[in-house]
Coordinates of C-alpha atoms in Angstrom, one line a residue:
Chain A
M207 CA 119.4 73.3 -144.8
T208 CA 120.9 70.3 -146.7
M209 CA 120.0 69.1 -150.2
E210 CA 118.3 66.0 -148.9
T211 CA 115.9 68.0 -146.8
T212 CA 112.3 67.1 -147.5
Q213 CA 110.2 70.2 -147.8
I214 CA 106.9 69.9 -146.1
K215 CA 104.1 70.2 -148.6
P216 CA 101.4 72.7 -148.1
A217 CA 98.1 71.3 -146.9
S218 CA 96.1 69.8 -149.7
N219 CA 92.8 67.9 -149.8
L220 CA 94.1 64.4 -149.3
D221 CA 91.8 61.5 -149.2
L222 CA 91.6 60.0 -145.8
D223 CA 91.8 56.4 -146.8
A224 CA 94.3 56.8 -149.6
T225 CA 96.8 58.5 -147.3
G226 CA 96.4 56.0 -144.5
V227 CA 95.8 58.8 -141.9
R228 CA 92.9 58.0 -139.7
V229 CA 90.6 59.5 -137.2
P230 CA 90.4 57.5 -134.0
S231 CA 87.2 55.6 -134.0
S232 CA 85.9 57.5 -131.0
V233 CA 86.1 60.7 -133.0
K234 CA 85.1 59.3 -136.3
D235 CA 82.0 57.8 -135.0
K236 CA 80.7 61.1 -133.7
L237 CA 81.9 63.4 -136.4
P238 CA 79.1 65.5 -137.8
S239 CA 78.4 64.9 -141.4
D240 CA 80.5 67.9 -142.7
A241 CA 83.5 66.9 -140.5
H242 CA 83.5 63.4 -142.0
N243 CA 84.9 65.0 -145.0
A244 CA 87.5 67.0 -143.1
N245 CA 91.2 66.1 -143.7
V246 CA 93.3 65.0 -140.8
L247 CA 96.2 67.4 -141.0
L248 CA 98.1 66.2 -138.0
E249 CA 98.1 62.7 -136.4
T250 CA 100.0 60.9 -133.7
K251 CA 100.4 57.2 -133.7
D252 CA 101.4 55.3 -130.5
V253 CA 103.3 58.3 -129.1
H254 CA 105.3 57.5 -125.9
I255 CA 107.3 60.2 -124.3
W256 CA 110.1 59.9 -121.8
F257 CA 112.1 62.3 -119.6
G258 CA 115.3 60.3 -119.0
Q259 CA 114.2 56.9 -117.8
R260 CA 110.8 58.0 -116.8
L261 CA 107.9 57.2 -119.2
I262 CA 105.5 60.1 -118.8
I263 CA 103.1 59.6 -121.7
E264 CA 101.9 56.3 -123.1
K265 CA 100.4 55.3 -126.4
V266 CA 98.7 58.5 -127.5
N267 CA 96.8 58.1 -130.8
L268 CA 95.1 61.4 -131.7
A269 CA 94.0 62.9 -135.0
F270 CA 93.5 66.6 -135.5
P271 CA 91.1 67.5 -138.4
E272 CA 91.9 70.4 -140.6
N273 CA 90.3 73.8 -139.7
S274 CA 89.2 72.7 -136.3
V275 CA 90.1 73.5 -132.7
T276 CA 91.1 70.6 -130.5
A277 CA 91.4 71.1 -126.7
L278 CA 93.8 68.9 -124.6
I279 CA 92.5 68.8 -121.1
G280 CA 93.6 67.0 -117.9
P281 CA 95.0 67.6 -114.5
S282 CA 98.3 69.6 -114.0
G283 CA 101.5 67.7 -114.6
C284 CA 100.0 64.9 -116.7
G285 CA 102.1 65.9 -119.7
K286 CA 99.7 67.8 -122.0
S287 CA 102.2 70.5 -122.6
T288 CA 105.0 68.0 -123.3
F289 CA 102.7 66.2 -125.7
L290 CA 102.0 69.6 -127.4
R291 CA 105.7 70.2 -127.8
I292 CA 106.1 66.8 -129.4
L293 CA 103.8 68.0 -132.2
N294 CA 106.3 70.5 -133.6
R295 CA 109.6 69.1 -132.4
M296 CA 110.1 71.6 -129.6
H297 CA 110.4 68.7 -127.1
E298 CA 113.8 67.6 -128.5
F299 CA 115.6 70.7 -127.0
I300 CA 114.9 69.3 -123.5
P301 CA 117.9 67.3 -122.3
G302 CA 117.0 63.6 -121.7
A303 CA 113.8 63.9 -123.7
A304 CA 112.9 60.8 -125.8
L305 CA 110.1 59.7 -128.0
A306 CA 108.6 56.6 -129.5
G307 CA 105.8 56.4 -132.0
K308 CA 105.1 58.6 -135.0
V309 CA 103.7 62.1 -135.6
F310 CA 102.3 62.7 -139.1
Y311 CA 101.9 66.1 -140.6
N312 CA 100.1 66.0 -143.9
G313 CA 101.0 62.3 -144.1
Q314 CA 104.7 62.9 -143.5
D315 CA 106.5 61.6 -140.4
I316 CA 107.9 64.8 -138.9
Y317 CA 110.6 62.9 -137.1
D318 CA 111.9 61.3 -140.3
S319 CA 115.6 62.0 -140.6
K320 CA 115.1 63.7 -143.9
V321 CA 112.7 66.3 -142.5
D322 CA 114.1 69.7 -141.5
P323 CA 112.8 70.6 -138.0
V324 CA 112.8 74.2 -139.0
D325 CA 110.3 73.5 -141.8
I326 CA 108.1 71.7 -139.2
R327 CA 108.1 74.7 -136.8
V328 CA 107.3 77.1 -139.7
N329 CA 104.3 75.0 -140.6
I330 CA 103.3 74.2 -137.0
G331 CA 103.5 77.4 -135.0
M332 CA 103.3 77.8 -131.3
V333 CA 102.0 80.2 -128.7
F334 CA 103.2 79.8 -125.2
Q335 CA 101.8 79.9 -121.7
R336 CA 103.3 83.2 -120.8
P337 CA 103.3 86.0 -123.3
N338 CA 106.9 86.1 -124.6
P339 CA 107.4 88.9 -127.1
F340 CA 111.0 89.9 -127.7
P341 CA 111.4 92.7 -125.2
S342 CA 114.1 94.6 -127.1
M343 CA 112.0 94.8 -130.3
S344 CA 109.2 97.0 -131.3
I345 CA 105.7 95.7 -132.0
K346 CA 106.3 95.7 -135.7
E347 CA 109.7 94.0 -135.4
N348 CA 108.1 91.3 -133.2
V349 CA 105.5 90.5 -135.9
L350 CA 108.2 90.2 -138.5
S351 CA 110.7 88.4 -136.3
G352 CA 109.6 84.9 -137.3
L353 CA 110.1 85.7 -140.9
H354 CA 113.7 86.8 -140.1
L355 CA 114.3 83.8 -137.9
A356 CA 113.0 81.3 -140.5
Q357 CA 114.8 83.3 -143.2
L358 CA 111.5 83.6 -145.2
P359 CA 111.1 86.4 -147.8
I360 CA 109.3 89.5 -146.7
E361 CA 107.4 91.0 -149.6
N362 CA 105.2 93.6 -148.1
E363 CA 106.1 94.4 -144.6
E364 CA 103.3 96.8 -143.9
E365 CA 100.7 94.5 -145.2
I366 CA 102.0 91.5 -143.2
V367 CA 102.1 93.5 -140.0
Q368 CA 98.6 94.9 -140.5
T369 CA 96.9 91.7 -141.6
R370 CA 98.5 89.6 -138.8
L371 CA 97.7 92.1 -136.1
E372 CA 94.2 92.3 -137.4
R373 CA 93.8 88.5 -137.3
A374 CA 95.1 88.6 -133.7
S375 CA 92.6 91.4 -132.9
L376 CA 95.3 93.8 -131.9
W377 CA 95.6 96.2 -134.9
N378 CA 93.2 98.8 -133.6
E379 CA 94.9 99.1 -130.3
V380 CA 98.5 99.4 -131.7
K381 CA 98.2 100.8 -135.2
D382 CA 99.4 104.2 -134.1
R383 CA 102.4 102.9 -132.2
L384 CA 103.9 100.1 -134.2
D385 CA 107.4 101.3 -133.3
A386 CA 106.8 101.2 -129.6
S387 CA 108.5 98.5 -127.6
A388 CA 106.6 95.3 -127.2
S389 CA 107.1 95.5 -123.5
S390 CA 104.9 98.6 -123.3
L391 CA 101.8 96.4 -124.0
S392 CA 99.6 94.8 -121.4
G393 CA 99.8 91.1 -120.8
G394 CA 96.8 90.3 -122.9
Q395 CA 98.0 92.6 -125.7
Q396 CA 101.4 90.9 -125.5
Q397 CA 99.8 87.5 -125.9
R398 CA 97.8 88.7 -128.9
L399 CA 101.1 90.1 -130.3
C400 CA 102.6 86.6 -129.9
I401 CA 99.7 85.2 -131.8
A402 CA 100.2 87.8 -134.6
R403 CA 103.9 86.9 -134.6
A404 CA 103.2 83.2 -135.0
L405 CA 100.7 83.9 -137.8
A406 CA 103.2 86.0 -139.8
I407 CA 105.0 82.9 -141.0
N408 CA 101.7 81.4 -142.2
P409 CA 101.6 78.2 -140.2
K410 CA 99.0 75.6 -141.1
I411 CA 98.6 74.6 -137.5
L412 CA 98.8 76.6 -134.3
L413 CA 99.7 75.0 -131.0
M414 CA 98.7 76.9 -128.0
D415 CA 100.0 76.0 -124.5
E416 CA 97.5 77.5 -122.0
P417 CA 97.6 80.8 -123.8
C418 CA 95.2 82.5 -121.4
S419 CA 96.4 81.1 -118.1
A420 CA 98.4 84.3 -117.2
L421 CA 95.6 86.7 -118.4
D422 CA 92.6 88.5 -117.0
P423 CA 89.1 87.5 -118.1
G424 CA 88.7 90.3 -120.6
S425 CA 91.9 89.4 -122.4
T426 CA 91.0 85.8 -122.2
R427 CA 87.7 86.5 -123.9
R428 CA 89.4 88.4 -126.7
I429 CA 91.9 85.6 -127.3
E430 CA 89.1 83.0 -127.4
G431 CA 87.4 85.0 -130.0
T432 CA 90.6 85.1 -132.0
I433 CA 91.0 81.4 -131.7
R434 CA 87.5 80.8 -133.1
E435 CA 88.1 83.1 -136.0
L436 CA 91.5 81.4 -136.8
S437 CA 89.8 78.0 -137.0
S438 CA 88.0 79.0 -140.1
D439 CA 91.2 78.3 -142.1
M440 CA 93.6 77.0 -139.5
T441 CA 94.0 73.9 -137.3
V442 CA 94.4 74.8 -133.6
V443 CA 95.5 72.6 -130.8
I444 CA 95.1 74.2 -127.4
V445 CA 96.1 73.0 -123.9
T446 CA 93.8 74.4 -121.3
H447 CA 92.9 73.9 -117.7
N448 CA 89.8 75.9 -118.0
M449 CA 86.9 73.6 -118.7
A450 CA 84.6 76.4 -119.7
Q451 CA 87.2 77.6 -122.2
A452 CA 87.6 74.2 -123.7
Q453 CA 83.8 74.1 -124.2
R454 CA 83.7 77.6 -125.7
V455 CA 86.6 77.4 -128.2
S456 CA 87.0 73.7 -129.2
D457 CA 85.4 71.4 -131.6
Y458 CA 87.1 68.3 -130.3
T459 CA 88.5 67.5 -126.8
A460 CA 91.0 64.9 -125.7
F461 CA 91.2 64.1 -122.0
F462 CA 94.7 63.2 -120.6
L463 CA 95.0 61.4 -117.3
A464 CA 97.9 60.0 -115.4
E465 CA 96.7 57.4 -112.8
E466 CA 98.8 57.3 -109.7
G467 CA 102.4 56.4 -110.5
A468 CA 101.5 55.5 -114.1
P469 CA 102.3 57.4 -117.3
A470 CA 99.5 59.6 -118.7
Q471 CA 97.2 58.3 -121.3
V472 CA 94.3 59.7 -123.3
V473 CA 91.2 58.4 -121.5
E474 CA 88.7 59.7 -123.9
N475 CA 88.5 61.9 -127.0
G476 CA 85.8 63.1 -129.3
L477 CA 83.5 66.0 -130.0
T478 CA 83.7 68.5 -127.3
E479 CA 80.0 68.5 -126.9
E480 CA 80.0 64.8 -126.3
I481 CA 82.9 64.8 -123.9
F482 CA 81.3 67.4 -121.7
S483 CA 77.7 66.3 -121.9
R484 CA 77.8 62.5 -122.4
P485 CA 81.3 61.3 -121.5
K486 CA 81.7 57.5 -121.8
D487 CA 84.3 57.1 -119.2
P488 CA 83.4 57.8 -115.5
R489 CA 86.8 59.4 -115.0
T490 CA 86.1 61.9 -117.7
N491 CA 82.8 62.6 -116.2
D492 CA 84.3 63.3 -112.8
Y493 CA 87.0 65.5 -114.3
V494 CA 84.8 67.7 -116.5
N495 CA 82.4 68.1 -113.6
G496 CA 85.2 69.3 -111.3
L497 CA 85.2 66.3 -109.0
F498 CA 89.0 66.1 -109.2
G499 CA 91.7 68.0 -110.9
Chain B
M172 CA 92.9 119.3 -102.8
S173 CA 93.2 120.9 -99.4
L174 CA 93.8 118.7 -96.4
D175 CA 91.0 118.4 -93.9
T176 CA 92.1 120.0 -90.6
N177 CA 91.2 116.7 -88.9
T178 CA 93.7 114.7 -91.1
P179 CA 96.4 113.4 -88.8
Q180 CA 100.1 114.0 -89.5
P181 CA 101.7 111.1 -91.3
I182 CA 104.7 109.4 -89.5
Y183 CA 107.2 108.0 -92.1
F184 CA 108.9 104.8 -91.3
G185 CA 112.4 105.8 -92.4
R186 CA 115.2 103.2 -92.2
E187 CA 114.3 101.8 -88.9
K188 CA 111.3 99.6 -90.0
S189 CA 110.9 96.6 -87.8
R190 CA 114.7 96.0 -87.5
T191 CA 115.8 93.6 -84.8
N192 CA 119.1 93.9 -83.0
T193 CA 120.6 91.2 -85.2
D194 CA 119.5 93.1 -88.3
K195 CA 121.3 96.2 -86.9
T196 CA 124.5 94.4 -86.1
F197 CA 124.4 92.7 -89.6
S198 CA 123.8 96.1 -91.2
S199 CA 126.8 97.6 -89.4
I200 CA 129.1 94.8 -90.5
V201 CA 127.9 95.2 -94.1
V202 CA 128.4 99.0 -94.0
V203 CA 132.0 98.6 -92.6
A204 CA 132.8 96.0 -95.2
S205 CA 131.5 98.1 -98.1
F206 CA 133.2 101.2 -96.9
S207 CA 136.5 99.4 -96.4
S208 CA 136.9 98.9 -100.1
L209 CA 136.3 102.5 -100.7
F210 CA 138.8 103.4 -98.0
I211 CA 141.5 101.1 -99.4
L212 CA 141.0 102.6 -102.9
T213 CA 141.2 106.1 -101.6
A214 CA 144.3 105.3 -99.4
I215 CA 146.2 103.8 -102.3
M216 CA 145.4 106.7 -104.6
L217 CA 146.3 109.3 -102.0
Y218 CA 149.6 107.6 -101.3
L219 CA 150.5 107.4 -105.0
A220 CA 149.4 111.0 -105.5
T221 CA 151.2 112.5 -102.5
T222 CA 154.4 110.5 -103.0
S223 CA 154.7 111.3 -106.7
W224 CA 153.4 114.8 -106.5
S225 CA 156.8 116.6 -106.6
V226 CA 157.9 114.8 -109.7
L227 CA 154.6 115.2 -111.5
K228 CA 154.7 118.9 -110.7
T229 CA 158.3 119.2 -112.1
Q230 CA 157.5 117.1 -115.2
G231 CA 154.2 118.8 -115.9
L232 CA 151.9 117.5 -118.6
G233 CA 154.9 116.1 -120.5
F234 CA 154.8 113.3 -118.0
I235 CA 151.9 111.7 -119.8
T236 CA 152.4 113.2 -123.3
G237 CA 156.2 113.0 -123.8
S238 CA 158.5 110.2 -124.9
V239 CA 161.7 110.7 -123.0
W240 CA 163.0 108.7 -120.0
N241 CA 166.4 109.9 -118.7
N242 CA 167.4 109.4 -115.1
A243 CA 170.9 111.0 -115.5
P244 CA 171.3 113.2 -112.4
D245 CA 171.5 116.4 -114.4
V246 CA 168.7 115.6 -116.8
Q247 CA 165.9 113.8 -114.9
I248 CA 163.2 113.7 -117.5
F249 CA 160.5 111.2 -116.9
Q250 CA 157.8 110.8 -119.6
I251 CA 155.6 107.8 -120.1
W252 CA 153.5 108.3 -123.2
P253 CA 154.9 105.2 -125.1
M254 CA 154.1 103.1 -122.1
I255 CA 150.5 104.4 -121.7
Y256 CA 149.9 104.0 -125.4
G257 CA 151.5 100.5 -125.3
S258 CA 149.3 99.4 -122.4
L259 CA 146.2 100.4 -124.4
L260 CA 147.5 98.8 -127.6
N261 CA 148.4 95.5 -125.9
G262 CA 145.0 95.4 -124.2
V263 CA 143.0 96.1 -127.3
L264 CA 145.0 93.6 -129.4
G265 CA 144.5 91.0 -126.6
L266 CA 140.7 91.7 -126.8
V267 CA 140.7 91.3 -130.6
I268 CA 141.9 87.7 -130.0
A269 CA 140.2 86.9 -126.8
V270 CA 136.7 88.3 -127.3
P271 CA 135.6 86.1 -130.3
V272 CA 137.1 83.0 -128.7
S273 CA 135.5 83.7 -125.3
V274 CA 132.0 84.5 -126.6
L275 CA 132.0 81.4 -128.9
L276 CA 133.3 79.3 -126.0
A277 CA 130.6 80.6 -123.7
I278 CA 127.9 79.9 -126.4
F279 CA 129.2 76.4 -126.8
I280 CA 129.2 75.7 -123.1
V281 CA 125.7 77.1 -122.5
F282 CA 123.8 76.1 -125.7
I283 CA 125.6 73.4 -127.5
A284 CA 127.8 71.1 -125.5
P285 CA 126.4 68.1 -123.7
K286 CA 126.3 68.6 -119.9
P287 CA 129.4 66.5 -119.1
I288 CA 131.5 68.4 -121.6
S289 CA 130.2 71.7 -120.4
K290 CA 131.3 70.8 -116.9
V291 CA 134.7 69.7 -117.9
L292 CA 135.2 72.8 -120.1
T293 CA 134.0 75.1 -117.2
L294 CA 136.6 73.4 -114.9
I295 CA 139.4 73.8 -117.4
I296 CA 138.6 77.5 -117.9
D297 CA 138.5 78.0 -114.1
I298 CA 141.9 76.4 -113.8
L299 CA 143.2 78.5 -116.7
A300 CA 142.1 81.6 -114.7
A301 CA 144.0 80.4 -111.7
I302 CA 147.4 80.0 -113.4
P303 CA 149.7 82.7 -111.9
S304 CA 150.5 85.3 -114.5
G305 CA 154.3 84.9 -113.9
L306 CA 154.0 81.3 -115.0
I307 CA 152.2 82.3 -118.2
G308 CA 154.8 84.9 -118.8
L309 CA 157.6 82.4 -118.3
W310 CA 155.8 79.9 -120.6
G311 CA 155.3 82.7 -123.1
F312 CA 159.0 83.6 -123.0
L313 CA 160.4 80.0 -123.1
V314 CA 157.9 78.2 -125.3
F315 CA 155.3 80.4 -126.9
T316 CA 157.5 83.1 -128.3
S317 CA 159.2 80.9 -130.9
T318 CA 155.9 79.6 -132.2
A319 CA 154.2 83.0 -132.2
S320 CA 157.2 84.5 -134.0
Q321 CA 156.6 82.1 -136.8
W322 CA 153.0 83.1 -137.0
A323 CA 154.2 86.7 -137.1
E324 CA 156.6 86.0 -139.9
L325 CA 153.9 84.4 -141.9
L326 CA 151.6 87.3 -141.4
N327 CA 154.4 89.7 -142.5
K328 CA 155.2 87.5 -145.5
Y329 CA 151.6 87.3 -146.8
L330 CA 149.9 90.4 -145.4
G331 CA 152.9 92.6 -144.9
W332 CA 151.5 95.1 -147.4
I333 CA 148.9 96.0 -144.7
P334 CA 150.7 98.7 -142.6
I335 CA 150.0 97.0 -139.3
F336 CA 151.7 93.8 -140.4
G337 CA 154.8 95.6 -141.7
N338 CA 158.2 94.8 -140.1
E339 CA 161.5 96.5 -141.0
S340 CA 163.6 95.1 -138.2
E341 CA 163.3 91.5 -139.4
Q342 CA 162.9 90.6 -135.7
F343 CA 159.6 89.0 -134.7
A344 CA 160.1 88.1 -131.1
R345 CA 159.1 90.4 -128.2
S346 CA 156.5 92.3 -130.2
P347 CA 153.0 93.7 -129.2
F348 CA 151.6 90.8 -131.3
I349 CA 153.1 88.2 -129.0
A350 CA 152.2 90.2 -125.9
A351 CA 148.6 90.3 -127.1
W352 CA 148.5 86.5 -127.5
V353 CA 149.8 86.1 -123.9
L354 CA 147.3 88.6 -122.6
A355 CA 144.5 86.9 -124.6
I356 CA 145.3 83.6 -122.9
M357 CA 145.0 85.4 -119.5
I358 CA 141.8 87.3 -120.2
T359 CA 139.9 84.6 -122.1
P360 CA 138.8 82.9 -118.8
I361 CA 137.4 86.1 -117.4
I362 CA 135.4 87.0 -120.4
T363 CA 134.3 83.4 -120.9
V364 CA 133.1 83.1 -117.3
V365 CA 131.2 86.4 -117.4
S366 CA 129.6 85.7 -120.8
R367 CA 128.7 82.1 -119.8
E368 CA 127.0 83.3 -116.6
I369 CA 124.9 85.9 -118.5
L370 CA 124.1 83.8 -121.5
A371 CA 122.9 81.0 -119.2
Q372 CA 120.3 83.4 -117.8
T373 CA 118.7 84.0 -121.2
P374 CA 115.0 83.6 -120.5
K375 CA 114.0 80.1 -121.7
E376 CA 110.6 81.4 -122.9
L377 CA 112.4 83.8 -125.3
M378 CA 114.6 81.1 -126.7
D379 CA 111.4 78.9 -127.0
A380 CA 109.7 81.7 -128.9
A381 CA 112.6 82.0 -131.4
I382 CA 112.9 78.3 -132.0
G383 CA 109.1 77.9 -132.2
L384 CA 109.0 80.6 -134.9
G385 CA 111.2 78.5 -137.1
G386 CA 114.5 79.8 -136.0
S387 CA 117.5 77.6 -135.9
L388 CA 119.5 77.4 -132.6
W389 CA 121.9 79.9 -134.1
G390 CA 119.0 82.1 -135.1
G391 CA 117.8 82.1 -131.5
I392 CA 121.2 82.8 -130.1
K393 CA 121.6 85.7 -132.5
M394 CA 118.2 87.2 -132.1
V395 CA 117.6 86.5 -128.4
A396 CA 120.5 85.4 -126.4
L397 CA 123.3 87.7 -127.6
P398 CA 121.1 90.9 -127.5
Y399 CA 120.0 89.8 -124.0
A400 CA 123.6 89.2 -122.8
R401 CA 125.1 92.2 -124.7
G402 CA 125.5 94.4 -121.6
G403 CA 127.0 91.6 -119.5
I404 CA 129.4 90.5 -122.2
V405 CA 130.6 94.1 -122.7
G406 CA 131.1 94.3 -118.9
G407 CA 133.2 91.1 -119.1
V408 CA 135.2 92.5 -122.0
M409 CA 136.0 95.7 -120.0
L410 CA 137.0 93.6 -117.0
G411 CA 139.3 91.7 -119.3
L412 CA 140.7 95.0 -120.7
G413 CA 141.3 96.2 -117.2
R414 CA 143.2 93.1 -116.3
A415 CA 145.2 93.2 -119.6
M416 CA 146.2 96.9 -119.0
G417 CA 147.3 96.1 -115.5
E418 CA 149.2 93.0 -116.3
T419 CA 152.9 93.3 -115.3
I420 CA 155.1 90.2 -115.2
A421 CA 153.8 88.3 -118.2
I422 CA 154.2 91.3 -120.4
Y423 CA 157.7 91.9 -119.0
F424 CA 158.7 88.5 -120.2
V425 CA 157.5 88.7 -123.7
L426 CA 157.6 92.4 -124.8
N427 CA 160.5 94.6 -125.6
L428 CA 159.9 97.9 -123.8
V429 CA 160.9 101.0 -125.8
F430 CA 160.8 104.1 -123.7
D431 CA 161.7 106.8 -126.2
K432 CA 159.4 106.0 -129.1
V433 CA 155.7 105.2 -129.6
N434 CA 155.0 102.2 -131.7
L435 CA 151.7 103.4 -133.0
Y436 CA 150.5 100.4 -135.0
K437 CA 153.4 98.2 -136.2
I438 CA 152.4 95.3 -134.0
L439 CA 155.0 92.8 -135.4
E440 CA 157.9 95.1 -134.5
P441 CA 159.8 94.3 -131.3
E442 CA 158.8 97.6 -129.8
G443 CA 156.1 98.2 -127.3
G444 CA 155.1 99.6 -124.0
S445 CA 153.3 98.8 -120.8
V446 CA 153.1 101.0 -117.8
A447 CA 152.9 98.2 -115.3
S448 CA 155.9 96.3 -116.8
M449 CA 157.9 99.5 -117.0
I450 CA 157.5 99.9 -113.2
V451 CA 158.9 96.4 -112.7
A452 CA 161.7 96.9 -115.2
K453 CA 162.9 100.2 -113.7
F454 CA 162.1 99.8 -110.0
G455 CA 165.1 97.7 -109.0
E456 CA 167.7 100.3 -110.0
A457 CA 165.7 103.5 -109.6
Q458 CA 167.0 106.4 -107.5
V459 CA 164.7 108.6 -105.3
E460 CA 163.3 110.9 -108.0
E461 CA 162.9 108.0 -110.5
V462 CA 161.0 105.9 -107.8
K463 CA 158.6 108.9 -107.4
A464 CA 158.2 109.0 -111.2
L465 CA 157.4 105.3 -111.2
L466 CA 154.8 105.8 -108.5
G467 CA 153.4 108.6 -110.7
A468 CA 153.2 106.1 -113.5
G469 CA 151.4 103.8 -111.2
L470 CA 148.9 106.6 -110.4
V471 CA 148.3 107.1 -114.1
L472 CA 147.7 103.4 -114.7
F473 CA 145.3 103.4 -111.7
I474 CA 143.3 106.3 -113.1
L475 CA 143.4 104.6 -116.6
T476 CA 141.9 101.4 -115.3
L477 CA 139.4 103.3 -113.3
I478 CA 138.3 105.1 -116.4
V479 CA 138.0 101.8 -118.3
N480 CA 135.8 100.4 -115.5
M481 CA 133.7 103.5 -115.4
I482 CA 133.2 103.3 -119.2
A483 CA 132.3 99.6 -118.7
N484 CA 129.7 100.5 -116.0
A485 CA 128.3 103.2 -118.2
I486 CA 127.9 100.8 -121.2
V487 CA 126.4 98.1 -119.0
S488 CA 123.9 100.4 -117.4
R489 CA 122.9 102.0 -120.8
Y490 CA 122.0 98.5 -122.1
R491 CA 120.1 97.8 -118.9
N492 CA 118.2 101.1 -119.3
E493 CA 117.4 100.2 -122.9
E494 CA 116.0 96.9 -121.8
I495 CA 113.9 98.5 -119.2
A496 CA 112.7 101.2 -121.6

């Protein structure tokens, strides 16, 4: 980390107008009265994404209010996961990846040259599609691994392990075998371990890339419960193909669609309830009702 | 649970499940091919053992533990301990130089270098692996020795108080130090290629996890890629050690073989040993008994490399088992 590195400030109650961050009108118009006061913690402005010469996502403007769950829905291959990876600078590891537009976290452009990408990833955690605990580590080591990787101080190991596993609803199942290998857990347990691992470094935002797509219905239900609980003090952005899941867990929904041969765009976004019950765009209506996908 | 008397007898499928004639022919070819390697290995070993048996019997255990080589007709004592020890010393020193270079090079190729540079480097390393060892030996003798001697002098000048860098002869050419450099050049490609292959297979989702948790690229490599590749890298290192111990001509060019004394650790002294090079050095003028002794030395080298490979296999499979557990 260099001296010029700008440390990302912890989330604070910023005034919407004063900071210039904005909620897209479609969301703003429909926010319930309490959400009108919510801060926008993360926002994208005119985000375009390329792989090599191919433009895959065009002009995405989205705002993610603090302590809410936003679901990104849309057909396979339309770039939702890529967009998610833009939000914490994971996309830049892909050869040929390119970006235009801005992503603001707490009012700070995360792609600014002074920003340390490691700080961004500490503040904006990620849970992946397939459970990916470190197989050679124990359950406990997995929970603490992020702290080691990000070189953060560890004050009370036991407490960190217990609280994070509790928040990920895994504590009761593993409290007697914290030293067992992470690979000994079932797929659903492994995914909850990955959530606990991501929580250990105290991110303000959690990005989840189809976290239940490789899991059975029981595990899915538990993880959805965890997501709802997390949203009481955390901002969650979740990519999902499961319409019912989007309705169950999210406060807001953004619908991505790539028309034939064209890059993907956000067709509609707003309160989940509105998107699913009274979509404005006929394409959204067709998609959420399963007429294509 | 007792079986019902009406339960039919199971018929097990055995090896002949749904195999076509083509499958059977293919299997036979595969079996012949795999057994041929075992056959060649056994044949060489048997030849070496039977030919050298009479000498090994006369020399006894002293053949591998003693330090005398005298082919005078009335003496005929053949002992190769300095050569065995020298082979191991050269190999280990070669690894000390080659392993860090190879592993870092592999990390660079897999994780850091842009694709075109990776490709060029991979090609260069493949070419380096293809250079005949005789050529490297000749280059070592004609070109490299003078440079490496200067490095050795500097080491002796500034670090000579450390026993391994001591030098009483004031001669710095033809030492184990120089032999180790030449070996390192020869084994770096092997270790790099093996390490590169295994590092490239690091599961992307684990690297993603490490980086997504706020790890730097180095953090991810240290916590995920290196532990994942550990077994494979150790295997590559052992392959390199096997090659280093068996290397003949290159060492013959750059190392002064001393048959009657073991140079335990003074790596800058012009005294060393190598079983393979000894065979080349002595073979031309050897008489009947001495030829048998040299074949015996060959047998010892053969067994030594087999042991190294077995250790490598054991290490690799232990890591694999750990991963599975």
